[in-house]
Amino acid sequence: MIFLELAGILAGIFIAFLYAKEKPDPNIFLARAGLVCVAVWITEESCILLYRFYAYNSAWRLILGQVPLLVIVTWPVIIISAMDLSSQAGAAVRRMSPLVGAAIVGSDALFIEPLSVNAGLWHWQAPGIFNVPPIGILGWFFFALLCIRLLQDKRLQGPLTRLDLWLLVIPVIGTHLLLLI
């Protein structure tokens, strides 16, 4: 399992660096990707500890708290890929880009969640189709929606500012609020 984890972590880092090379300022891009990693960890860790709806398999070796490092490193790549795909749509769809990007991530979750649960990578306490409750898919959707909305905000297109710290607040708190609703 550790080789799979290391390979996935290295792949996630490699892909992030490939994306960064295409950006005007790679360091700013990587810093924002790092903020998304921290937001992922806070959101996952707090969801696990507060709700006890799911848990990762104890076979994971590279973990931070309750969350595998592979999950933490993968999320920025998932979100950025969804942003890229949604930006390729026509002008009418582009206005709804955060929603389209989140729908892409939610669609990914429809496949990844059942496969991962079946493979024993994590498990849910609540019932659902293929052992995944709807809240599992909604969590992916809400987190992606909030991250994409912030990352596309014009105020976050230039140099890093204090506004970037909202990436550590809005996706975390917003995902919890939307899940509770």
XYZ file of N, CA, C and O in Angstrom, residues 5-68:
256
model
N 0.656 4.660 -2.337
C 0.541 5.997 -1.758
C 1.646 6.914 -2.266
O 1.374 8.047 -2.683
N 2.877 6.436 -2.220
C 4.007 7.250 -2.684
C 3.871 7.593 -4.162
O 4.115 8.736 -4.574
N 3.498 6.616 -4.969
C 3.331 6.852 -6.409
C 2.241 7.897 -6.657
O 2.412 8.805 -7.485
N 1.125 7.786 -5.943
C 0.033 8.749 -6.097
C 0.423 10.142 -5.651
O 0.093 11.139 -6.309
N 1.125 10.235 -4.538
C 1.571 11.540 -4.030
C 2.537 12.178 -5.024
O 2.406 13.361 -5.368
N 3.499 11.402 -5.500
C 4.459 11.940 -6.475
C 3.765 12.338 -7.778
O 4.099 13.366 -8.375
N 2.790 11.552 -8.210
C 2.042 11.897 -9.421
C 1.274 13.206 -9.223
O 1.264 14.071 -10.108
N 0.630 13.363 -8.072
C -0.103 14.597 -7.787
C 0.805 15.815 -7.779
O 0.482 16.865 -8.347
N 1.969 15.676 -7.165
C 2.936 16.780 -7.132
C 3.449 17.080 -8.534
O 3.548 18.248 -8.944
N 3.758 16.030 -9.294
C 4.241 16.203 -10.662
C 3.212 16.931 -11.520
O 3.535 17.861 -12.262
N 1.954 16.518 -11.432
C 0.893 17.157 -12.218
C 0.732 18.615 -11.800
O 0.568 19.495 -12.655
N 0.801 18.898 -10.504
C 0.709 20.287 -10.044
C 1.841 21.131 -10.633
O 1.625 22.268 -11.068
N 3.044 20.571 -10.679
C 4.164 21.305 -11.268
C 3.985 21.496 -12.781
O 4.354 22.539 -13.319
N 3.399 20.513 -13.450
C 3.113 20.674 -14.883
C 2.106 21.801 -15.106
O 2.270 22.616 -16.022
N 1.068 21.840 -14.290
C 0.103 22.936 -14.377
C 0.791 24.266 -14.092
O 0.549 25.262 -14.769
N 1.648 24.294 -13.087
C 2.315 25.535 -12.685
C 3.173 26.101 -13.810
O 3.249 27.322 -13.976
N 3.807 25.216 -14.576
C 4.668 25.685 -15.678
C 3.893 26.509 -16.698
O 4.462 27.358 -17.373
N 2.591 26.247 -16.813
C 1.762 26.941 -17.793
C 1.204 28.262 -17.270
O 0.549 28.985 -18.022
N 1.452 28.571 -16.021
C 0.883 29.776 -15.408
C 1.878 30.924 -15.472
O 3.092 30.712 -15.494
N 1.361 32.172 -15.469
C 2.259 33.335 -15.512
C 3.243 33.370 -14.335
O 4.387 33.749 -14.502
N 2.760 32.995 -13.153
C 3.638 32.940 -11.987
C 3.462 31.586 -11.309
O 2.542 31.395 -10.512
N 4.325 30.624 -11.635
C 4.187 29.273 -11.091
C 4.179 29.221 -9.562
O 3.456 28.408 -8.980
N 4.951 30.090 -8.915
C 5.016 30.064 -7.456
C 3.684 30.442 -6.817
O 3.283 29.849 -5.809
N 3.001 31.404 -7.397
C 1.685 31.800 -6.872
C 0.696 30.659 -7.068
O -0.076 30.323 -6.169
N 0.727 30.038 -8.240
C -0.144 28.901 -8.501
C 0.095 27.795 -7.478
O -0.850 27.247 -6.902
N 1.370 27.461 -7.252
C 1.696 26.384 -6.303
C 1.307 26.764 -4.876
O 0.865 25.903 -4.106
N 1.438 28.033 -4.525
C 1.027 28.475 -3.187
C -0.481 28.308 -3.009
O -0.942 27.832 -1.967
N -1.243 28.668 -4.037
C -2.708 28.498 -3.956
C -3.081 27.021 -3.940
O -4.003 26.617 -3.225
N -2.375 26.208 -4.692
C -2.622 24.759 -4.648
C -2.321 24.232 -3.243
O -3.051 23.373 -2.723
N -1.271 24.759 -2.622
C -0.954 24.375 -1.247
C -2.049 24.772 -0.273
O -2.385 24.010 0.645
N -2.641 25.954 -0.489
C -3.757 26.374 0.368
C -4.956 25.444 0.190
O -5.646 25.118 1.160
N -5.194 24.996 -1.029
C -6.282 24.035 -1.260
C -5.971 22.726 -0.526
O -6.865 22.134 0.090
N -4.711 22.296 -0.540
C -4.326 21.084 0.205
C -4.653 21.225 1.688
O -5.201 20.298 2.304
N -4.321 22.372 2.248
C -4.601 22.601 3.676
C -6.110 22.614 3.915
O -6.597 22.020 4.886
N -6.858 23.261 3.023
C -8.322 23.293 3.163
C -8.913 21.894 3.055
O -9.850 21.547 3.790
N -8.368 21.080 2.151
C -8.814 19.685 2.020
C -8.608 18.966 3.344
O -9.508 18.289 3.848
N -7.413 19.094 3.883
C -7.108 18.389 5.125
C -8.035 18.838 6.257
O -8.606 17.998 6.956
N -8.212 20.140 6.412
C -9.078 20.646 7.493
C -10.506 20.130 7.298
O -11.159 19.696 8.254
N -10.992 20.179 6.063
C -12.366 19.741 5.784
C -12.533 18.245 6.039
O -13.468 17.829 6.743
N -11.634 17.443 5.496
C -11.723 15.987 5.690
C -11.593 15.624 7.169
O -12.391 14.845 7.696
N -10.576 16.169 7.800
C -10.321 15.848 9.209
C -11.521 16.224 10.078
O -11.966 15.440 10.915
N -12.049 17.420 9.858
C -13.177 17.865 10.686
C -14.443 17.071 10.374
O -15.215 16.761 11.285
N -14.672 16.706 9.109
C -15.842 15.882 8.781
C -15.746 14.513 9.448
O -16.731 14.012 9.997
N -14.567 13.923 9.411
C -14.390 12.610 10.040
C -14.615 12.704 11.546
O -15.348 11.895 12.131
N -14.001 13.687 12.175
C -14.081 13.796 13.634
C -15.443 14.262 14.130
O -15.910 13.794 15.171
N -16.092 15.157 13.399
C -17.373 15.696 13.861
C -18.552 14.765 13.596
O -19.437 14.620 14.433
N -18.578 14.137 12.425
C -19.766 13.385 12.024
C -19.604 11.872 12.129
O -20.593 11.156 12.235
N -18.396 11.382 12.032
C -18.126 9.942 12.088
C -18.917 9.163 11.035
O -19.318 8.030 11.258
N -19.151 9.795 9.862
C -19.873 9.143 8.771
C -18.985 8.194 7.988
O -19.472 7.272 7.345
N -17.687 8.479 7.971
C -16.787 7.643 7.191
C -15.420 7.620 7.854
O -15.114 8.436 8.722
N -14.616 6.662 7.426
C -13.246 6.552 7.936
C -12.395 5.903 6.853
O -12.890 5.116 6.039
N -11.138 6.255 6.861
C -10.186 5.639 5.933
C -9.690 4.336 6.535
O -9.601 4.176 7.752
N -9.339 3.405 5.663
C -8.815 2.116 6.081
C -7.515 2.324 6.863
O -6.708 3.180 6.527
N -7.321 1.513 7.881
C -6.111 1.625 8.705
C -4.853 1.180 7.961
O -3.743 1.360 8.455
N -5.004 0.620 6.759
C -3.839 0.199 5.970
C -3.071 1.384 5.381
O -1.923 1.242 4.994
N -3.716 2.559 5.327
C -2.999 3.741 4.852
C -1.837 4.011 5.803
O -1.993 3.982 7.012
N -0.672 4.295 5.267
C 0.516 4.529 6.095
C 0.916 5.995 6.156
O 1.407 6.455 7.162
N 0.751 6.707 5.060
C 1.145 8.115 5.012
C -0.097 8.966 5.256
O -0.834 9.293 4.322
N -0.343 9.271 6.522
C -1.560 9.998 6.887
C -1.218 11.215 7.742
O -0.177 11.273 8.389
N -2.105 12.180 7.710
C -2.016 13.350 8.574
C -3.307 13.377 9.382
O -4.382 13.615 8.818
N -3.219 13.060 10.650
C -4.419 12.901 11.462
C -5.160 11.659 11.007
O -4.652 10.556 11.104
N -6.353 11.864 10.445
C -7.184 10.768 9.940
C -7.167 10.662 8.413
O -7.810 9.772 7.861
N -6.448 11.573 7.753
C -6.567 11.713 6.296
C -5.277 11.294 5.583
O -4.203 11.812 5.893
N -5.382 10.397 4.610
C -4.196 10.013 3.825
C -3.609 11.201 3.057
O -4.353 12.011 2.485
